[in-house]
Amino acid sequence: MSEEIERLSRLFARLGAPDPEGWASSEVNEGIPQLARFLFLRQAWRAVVSEDDHSWIEACIREYEKYPNSPFAGVGRALEALRAKGATAAELTDLVRGMQAETLSGLCYLLDDRGELEEEVSDTAWGLFL
């Protein structure tokens, strides 16, 4: 194993990547910026609510009660209504977490997709830059 693969493997392992050697090997041997990709995805995934943290529910409701006309105040209002109808914190978290993960996945897919004009705009692409 090359020194660069070993160095990157240790870094990927420290960052919690599954299969650190695979990520490192791909970066070195295939020229794919896997560390940058991993760091972006790791940070993006941290924006999704944790399955065991329900504190965001009360925070959204409090924000709605304090600023009922603010943008997206309907989130707090809907959460309050759903709680009043018996929805549990775990159920609400499952719903929101699933929608957030789906949105994140869609955003990541969008970065590699030109949509219905693929042929006409072949020289145009989205990108993340280091």
Short mmCIF file of C-alpha atoms in Angstrom, two decimals:
data_model
loop_
_atom_site.label_atom_id
_atom_site.label_comp_id
_atom_site.label_asym_id
_atom_site.label_seq_id
_atom_site.Cartn_x
_atom_site.Cartn_y
_atom_site.Cartn_z
CA MET A 1 0.00 0.00 0.00
CA SER A 2 1.40 3.41 -0.94
CA GLU A 3 2.23 6.02 1.69
CA GLU A 4 -0.52 8.30 0.32
CA ILE A 5 -3.15 5.55 0.55
CA GLU A 6 -2.03 4.79 4.12
CA ARG A 7 -2.18 8.49 5.07
CA LEU A 8 -5.62 8.95 3.52
CA SER A 9 -6.84 5.67 5.04
CA ARG A 10 -5.91 6.89 8.51
CA LEU A 11 -7.67 10.19 7.85
CA PHE A 12 -10.81 8.51 6.52
CA ALA A 13 -10.81 6.17 9.54
CA ARG A 14 -10.46 9.13 11.93
CA LEU A 15 -13.40 10.83 10.18
CA GLY A 16 -15.53 7.69 10.63
CA ALA A 17 -15.72 6.56 7.00
CA PRO A 18 -16.78 3.00 6.34
CA ASP A 19 -14.08 1.19 4.33
CA PRO A 20 -11.39 3.87 4.74
CA GLU A 21 -8.93 1.93 2.54
CA GLY A 22 -11.49 1.78 -0.27
CA TRP A 23 -12.09 5.54 -0.21
CA ALA A 24 -8.33 6.23 -0.07
CA SER A 25 -7.48 3.78 -2.81
CA SER A 26 -10.14 5.25 -5.08
CA GLU A 27 -8.80 8.75 -4.56
CA VAL A 28 -5.21 7.78 -5.29
CA ASN A 29 -5.72 5.18 -8.02
CA GLU A 30 -8.76 6.58 -9.81
CA GLY A 31 -8.12 10.28 -9.30
CA ILE A 32 -11.55 10.84 -7.75
CA PRO A 33 -11.54 13.48 -4.98
CA GLN A 34 -13.09 11.10 -2.45
CA LEU A 35 -11.99 13.05 0.63
CA ALA A 36 -13.77 16.17 -0.61
CA ARG A 37 -16.82 14.07 -1.55
CA PHE A 38 -16.87 12.37 1.85
CA LEU A 39 -16.51 15.67 3.73
CA PHE A 40 -19.36 17.26 1.77
CA LEU A 41 -21.67 14.29 2.28
CA ARG A 42 -20.77 14.03 5.97
CA GLN A 43 -21.55 17.70 6.57
CA ALA A 44 -24.74 17.52 4.50
CA TRP A 45 -25.95 14.47 6.41
CA ARG A 46 -25.38 16.31 9.70
CA ALA A 47 -28.09 18.76 8.59
CA VAL A 48 -30.66 15.93 8.80
CA VAL A 49 -32.32 15.61 12.21
CA SER A 50 -31.02 12.75 14.30
CA GLU A 51 -33.43 9.88 14.85
CA ASP A 52 -33.00 10.11 18.62
CA ASP A 53 -33.13 13.91 19.00
CA HIS A 54 -36.65 15.29 19.29
CA SER A 55 -35.71 18.69 20.72
CA TRP A 56 -36.19 20.30 17.31
CA ILE A 57 -39.96 19.76 17.62
CA GLU A 58 -40.38 21.96 20.68
CA ALA A 59 -37.94 24.49 19.22
CA CYS A 60 -40.07 24.79 16.05
CA ILE A 61 -43.27 25.12 18.08
CA ARG A 62 -41.72 27.81 20.32
CA GLU A 63 -40.50 29.70 17.26
CA TYR A 64 -43.99 29.56 15.75
CA GLU A 65 -45.57 30.80 18.99
CA LYS A 66 -43.07 33.66 19.19
CA TYR A 67 -43.20 34.63 15.49
CA PRO A 68 -46.44 33.23 14.02
CA ASN A 69 -46.06 35.19 10.77
CA SER A 70 -42.42 34.42 10.05
CA PRO A 71 -41.39 32.41 7.00
CA PHE A 72 -42.13 28.73 7.52
CA ALA A 73 -44.04 29.36 10.75
CA GLY A 74 -46.45 26.76 9.39
CA VAL A 75 -43.94 24.08 10.40
CA GLY A 76 -44.39 24.90 14.08
CA ARG A 77 -48.14 25.27 13.66
CA ALA A 78 -48.38 21.87 11.92
CA LEU A 79 -46.21 20.20 14.54
CA GLU A 80 -48.37 21.64 17.32
CA ALA A 81 -51.53 20.39 15.61
CA LEU A 82 -50.08 16.94 14.96
CA ARG A 83 -48.93 16.61 18.57
CA ALA A 84 -52.44 17.60 19.71
CA LYS A 85 -53.82 14.78 17.53
CA GLY A 86 -51.56 12.23 19.20
CA ALA A 87 -48.53 12.09 16.90
CA THR A 88 -45.47 11.03 18.89
CA ALA A 89 -42.11 12.74 18.76
CA ALA A 90 -40.63 9.60 17.19
CA GLU A 91 -43.28 9.60 14.45
CA LEU A 92 -42.73 13.26 13.67
CA THR A 93 -38.98 12.76 13.61
CA ASP A 94 -39.30 9.76 11.27
CA LEU A 95 -41.43 11.84 8.91
CA VAL A 96 -39.16 14.88 8.87
CA ARG A 97 -35.94 12.84 8.82
CA GLY A 98 -37.18 10.85 5.84
CA MET A 99 -38.16 13.99 3.94
CA GLN A 100 -34.85 15.68 4.73
CA ALA A 101 -32.87 12.64 3.57
CA GLU A 102 -34.92 12.47 0.38
CA THR A 103 -34.30 16.16 -0.30
CA LEU A 104 -30.58 15.75 0.37
CA SER A 105 -30.43 12.79 -1.99
CA GLY A 106 -32.28 14.76 -4.65
CA LEU A 107 -29.91 17.70 -4.27
CA CYS A 108 -26.87 15.46 -4.64
CA TYR A 109 -28.42 13.85 -7.72
CA LEU A 110 -29.15 17.31 -9.14
CA LEU A 111 -25.44 18.15 -8.99
CA ASP A 112 -24.85 15.45 -11.61
CA ASP A 113 -27.95 16.00 -13.75
CA ARG A 114 -28.70 18.53 -16.48
CA GLY A 115 -32.34 17.55 -16.63
CA GLU A 116 -34.40 17.31 -19.76
CA LEU A 117 -31.99 19.47 -21.79
CA GLU A 118 -29.01 17.11 -21.43
CA GLU A 119 -28.25 17.16 -25.18
CA GLU A 120 -28.73 20.91 -25.66
CA VAL A 121 -26.65 21.93 -22.66
CA SER A 122 -23.94 19.28 -22.69
CA ASP A 123 -21.31 21.95 -22.02
CA THR A 124 -23.10 23.12 -18.85
CA ALA A 125 -22.88 21.37 -15.50
CA TRP A 126 -23.33 22.03 -11.80
CA GLY A 127 -20.37 21.50 -9.57
CA LEU A 128 -18.88 21.80 -6.11
CA PHE A 129 -15.37 23.19 -6.05
CA LEU A 130 -12.56 22.84 -3.57
#
